[in-house]
Amino acid sequence: MRREPAPVDPAKLHGAALTRFLDPQARARVEAAAPRFATLGPGTVCAGVDYPRLLDGDLDFVLFQRTLPWDHAPGVLLLTEAGGVARRPDGSPYRPADPRPGLLNAADQTCWNTVRSLLLL
Protein backbone atom coordinates (compact mmCIF):
# COMPACT_ATOMS: atom_id res chain seq x y z
CA MET A 1 0.00 0.00 0.00
CA ARG A 2 1.24 3.48 -0.82
CA ARG A 3 -0.39 6.67 0.40
CA GLU A 4 -0.64 9.40 -2.24
CA PRO A 5 0.64 12.84 -1.20
CA ALA A 6 -1.96 15.20 0.20
CA PRO A 7 -2.88 18.47 -1.50
CA VAL A 8 -0.46 21.29 -0.74
CA ASP A 9 -3.21 23.88 -0.22
CA PRO A 10 -4.56 23.66 3.36
CA ALA A 11 -8.02 24.59 2.05
CA LYS A 12 -8.07 21.20 0.29
CA LEU A 13 -6.96 19.12 3.28
CA HIS A 14 -9.32 16.84 5.17
CA GLY A 15 -8.44 16.08 8.75
CA ALA A 16 -9.51 14.96 12.16
CA ALA A 17 -8.56 16.24 15.59
CA LEU A 18 -10.03 14.72 18.70
CA THR A 19 -10.06 17.74 21.01
CA ARG A 20 -11.63 16.09 24.07
CA PHE A 21 -8.26 15.52 25.76
CA LEU A 22 -6.62 18.80 24.70
CA ASP A 23 -6.06 21.58 27.19
CA PRO A 24 -8.27 24.66 26.64
CA GLN A 25 -5.53 26.66 24.87
CA ALA A 26 -4.74 23.83 22.43
CA ARG A 27 -8.45 23.23 21.83
CA ALA A 28 -8.89 26.93 21.00
CA ARG A 29 -6.00 26.77 18.47
CA VAL A 30 -7.59 23.79 16.73
CA GLU A 31 -11.01 25.44 16.64
CA ALA A 32 -9.53 28.70 15.30
CA ALA A 33 -7.66 26.83 12.54
CA ALA A 34 -10.61 24.67 11.45
CA PRO A 35 -11.89 27.10 8.77
CA ARG A 36 -8.49 26.96 7.03
CA PHE A 37 -9.08 23.30 6.06
CA ALA A 38 -11.59 21.72 3.69
CA THR A 39 -12.84 19.71 6.66
CA LEU A 40 -11.68 19.27 10.24
CA GLY A 41 -13.80 17.10 12.48
CA PRO A 42 -13.35 14.87 15.51
CA GLY A 43 -12.74 11.75 13.46
CA THR A 44 -14.38 8.52 14.52
CA VAL A 45 -12.88 8.66 18.03
CA CYS A 46 -11.26 5.29 17.25
CA ALA A 47 -7.62 5.05 16.12
CA GLY A 48 -8.36 1.63 14.61
CA VAL A 49 -10.76 3.31 12.19
CA ASP A 50 -8.98 6.64 11.66
CA TYR A 51 -5.65 5.13 10.60
CA PRO A 52 -7.24 3.18 7.71
CA ARG A 53 -9.13 6.34 6.70
CA LEU A 54 -5.78 8.16 6.55
CA LEU A 55 -4.20 5.36 4.54
CA ASP A 56 -7.15 5.21 2.12
CA GLY A 57 -7.02 8.97 1.47
CA ASP A 58 -10.33 9.79 3.17
CA LEU A 59 -8.29 11.88 5.63
CA ASP A 60 -5.02 13.73 5.03
CA PHE A 61 -4.10 14.15 8.69
CA VAL A 62 -5.16 13.10 12.18
CA LEU A 63 -4.20 14.75 15.46
CA PHE A 64 -4.34 12.66 18.63
CA GLN A 65 -3.61 13.75 22.18
CA ARG A 66 -3.53 10.37 23.89
CA THR A 67 -0.81 8.08 22.54
CA LEU A 68 -1.46 4.69 24.09
CA PRO A 69 0.69 2.11 22.28
CA TRP A 70 -2.17 -0.33 21.67
CA ASP A 71 -4.01 2.46 19.84
CA HIS A 72 -1.10 3.80 17.79
CA ALA A 73 1.75 1.33 17.31
CA PRO A 74 -0.04 -0.71 14.59
CA GLY A 75 -1.41 2.36 12.79
CA VAL A 76 1.90 4.25 12.88
CA LEU A 77 3.67 1.21 11.42
CA LEU A 78 1.16 0.93 8.57
CA LEU A 79 1.21 4.68 7.92
CA THR A 80 4.99 5.05 7.82
CA GLU A 81 5.39 1.94 5.66
CA ALA A 82 2.91 3.52 3.20
CA GLY A 83 4.95 6.75 3.04
CA GLY A 84 3.08 8.76 5.66
CA VAL A 85 4.48 10.64 8.64
CA ALA A 86 3.81 10.14 12.36
CA ARG A 87 5.53 12.56 14.70
CA ARG A 88 5.14 14.19 18.06
CA PRO A 89 4.27 17.90 18.02
CA ASP A 90 7.97 18.71 18.60
CA GLY A 91 8.88 16.76 15.44
CA SER A 92 10.31 13.70 17.18
CA PRO A 93 9.20 10.28 15.94
CA TYR A 94 6.50 8.31 17.69
CA ARG A 95 7.87 5.60 19.99
CA PRO A 96 5.36 3.29 21.72
CA ALA A 97 7.31 3.36 25.02
CA ASP A 98 7.26 7.18 25.14
CA PRO A 99 4.31 8.24 27.35
CA ARG A 100 4.24 11.89 26.24
CA PRO A 101 0.94 13.11 24.79
CA GLY A 102 0.46 14.40 21.28
CA LEU A 103 0.76 12.71 17.90
CA LEU A 104 0.21 14.27 14.48
CA ASN A 105 -0.13 11.83 11.59
CA ALA A 106 -0.15 13.00 7.99
CA ALA A 107 -0.08 11.69 4.45
CA ASP A 108 3.38 13.13 3.84
CA GLN A 109 6.01 15.46 5.29
CA THR A 110 4.71 18.57 3.52
CA CYS A 111 1.21 17.97 4.87
CA TRP A 112 2.62 17.33 8.35
CA ASN A 113 4.57 20.61 8.29
CA THR A 114 1.53 22.57 7.09
CA VAL A 115 -0.86 21.10 9.63
CA ARG A 116 1.64 21.48 12.46
CA SER A 117 2.09 25.16 11.67
CA LEU A 118 -1.67 25.74 11.65
CA LEU A 119 -2.78 23.56 14.57
CA LEU A 120 0.14 23.35 16.96
CA LEU A 121 2.26 26.50 16.74
mmCIF file of C-alpha atoms in Angstrom, residues 35-93:
data_model
loop_
_atom_site.group_PDB
_atom_site.id
_atom_site.type_symbol
_atom_site.label_atom_id
_atom_site.label_comp_id
_atom_site.label_asym_id
_atom_site.label_seq_id
_atom_site.Cartn_x
_atom_site.Cartn_y
_atom_site.Cartn_z
ATOM 1 C CA PRO A 35 -11.887 27.098 8.768
ATOM 2 C CA ARG A 36 -8.486 26.959 7.026
ATOM 3 C CA PHE A 37 -9.079 23.302 6.055
ATOM 4 C CA ALA A 38 -11.592 21.718 3.687
ATOM 5 C CA THR A 39 -12.841 19.712 6.659
ATOM 6 C CA LEU A 40 -11.680 19.266 10.237
ATOM 7 C CA GLY A 41 -13.801 17.103 12.476
ATOM 8 C CA PRO A 42 -13.346 14.870 15.506
ATOM 9 C CA GLY A 43 -12.743 11.746 13.458
ATOM 10 C CA THR A 44 -14.377 8.518 14.519
ATOM 11 C CA VAL A 45 -12.878 8.655 18.031
ATOM 12 C CA CYS A 46 -11.255 5.292 17.247
ATOM 13 C CA ALA A 47 -7.618 5.045 16.123
ATOM 14 C CA GLY A 48 -8.358 1.627 14.614
ATOM 15 C CA VAL A 49 -10.755 3.309 12.192
ATOM 16 C CA ASP A 50 -8.985 6.644 11.663
ATOM 17 C CA TYR A 51 -5.647 5.129 10.600
ATOM 18 C CA PRO A 52 -7.241 3.184 7.711
ATOM 19 C CA ARG A 53 -9.128 6.339 6.697
ATOM 20 C CA LEU A 54 -5.780 8.158 6.552
ATOM 21 C CA LEU A 55 -4.198 5.360 4.536
ATOM 22 C CA ASP A 56 -7.147 5.215 2.118
ATOM 23 C CA GLY A 57 -7.024 8.971 1.466
ATOM 24 C CA ASP A 58 -10.326 9.786 3.173
ATOM 25 C CA LEU A 59 -8.286 11.880 5.626
ATOM 26 C CA ASP A 60 -5.018 13.732 5.032
ATOM 27 C CA PHE A 61 -4.098 14.147 8.692
ATOM 28 C CA VAL A 62 -5.155 13.097 12.181
ATOM 29 C CA LEU A 63 -4.197 14.749 15.459
ATOM 30 C CA PHE A 64 -4.338 12.662 18.634
ATOM 31 C CA GLN A 65 -3.611 13.752 22.184
ATOM 32 C CA ARG A 66 -3.527 10.366 23.894
ATOM 33 C CA THR A 67 -0.813 8.082 22.540
ATOM 34 C CA LEU A 68 -1.455 4.691 24.086
ATOM 35 C CA PRO A 69 0.693 2.110 22.285
ATOM 36 C CA TRP A 70 -2.165 -0.327 21.668
ATOM 37 C CA ASP A 71 -4.008 2.457 19.838
ATOM 38 C CA HIS A 72 -1.102 3.803 17.791
ATOM 39 C CA ALA A 73 1.753 1.328 17.308
ATOM 40 C CA PRO A 74 -0.038 -0.708 14.589
ATOM 41 C CA GLY A 75 -1.408 2.362 12.786
ATOM 42 C CA VAL A 76 1.897 4.247 12.878
ATOM 43 C CA LEU A 77 3.670 1.209 11.419
ATOM 44 C CA LEU A 78 1.162 0.931 8.573
ATOM 45 C CA LEU A 79 1.214 4.682 7.919
ATOM 46 C CA THR A 80 4.988 5.047 7.818
ATOM 47 C CA GLU A 81 5.391 1.939 5.657
ATOM 48 C CA ALA A 82 2.907 3.518 3.204
ATOM 49 C CA GLY A 83 4.950 6.752 3.042
ATOM 50 C CA GLY A 84 3.085 8.762 5.664
ATOM 51 C CA VAL A 85 4.481 10.641 8.638
ATOM 52 C CA ALA A 86 3.806 10.140 12.357
ATOM 53 C CA ARG A 87 5.531 12.557 14.699
ATOM 54 C CA ARG A 88 5.137 14.187 18.063
ATOM 55 C CA PRO A 89 4.268 17.904 18.016
ATOM 56 C CA ASP A 90 7.968 18.708 18.601
ATOM 57 C CA GLY A 91 8.881 16.758 15.443
ATOM 58 C CA SER A 92 10.313 13.699 17.180
ATOM 59 C CA PRO A 93 9.198 10.280 15.936
#
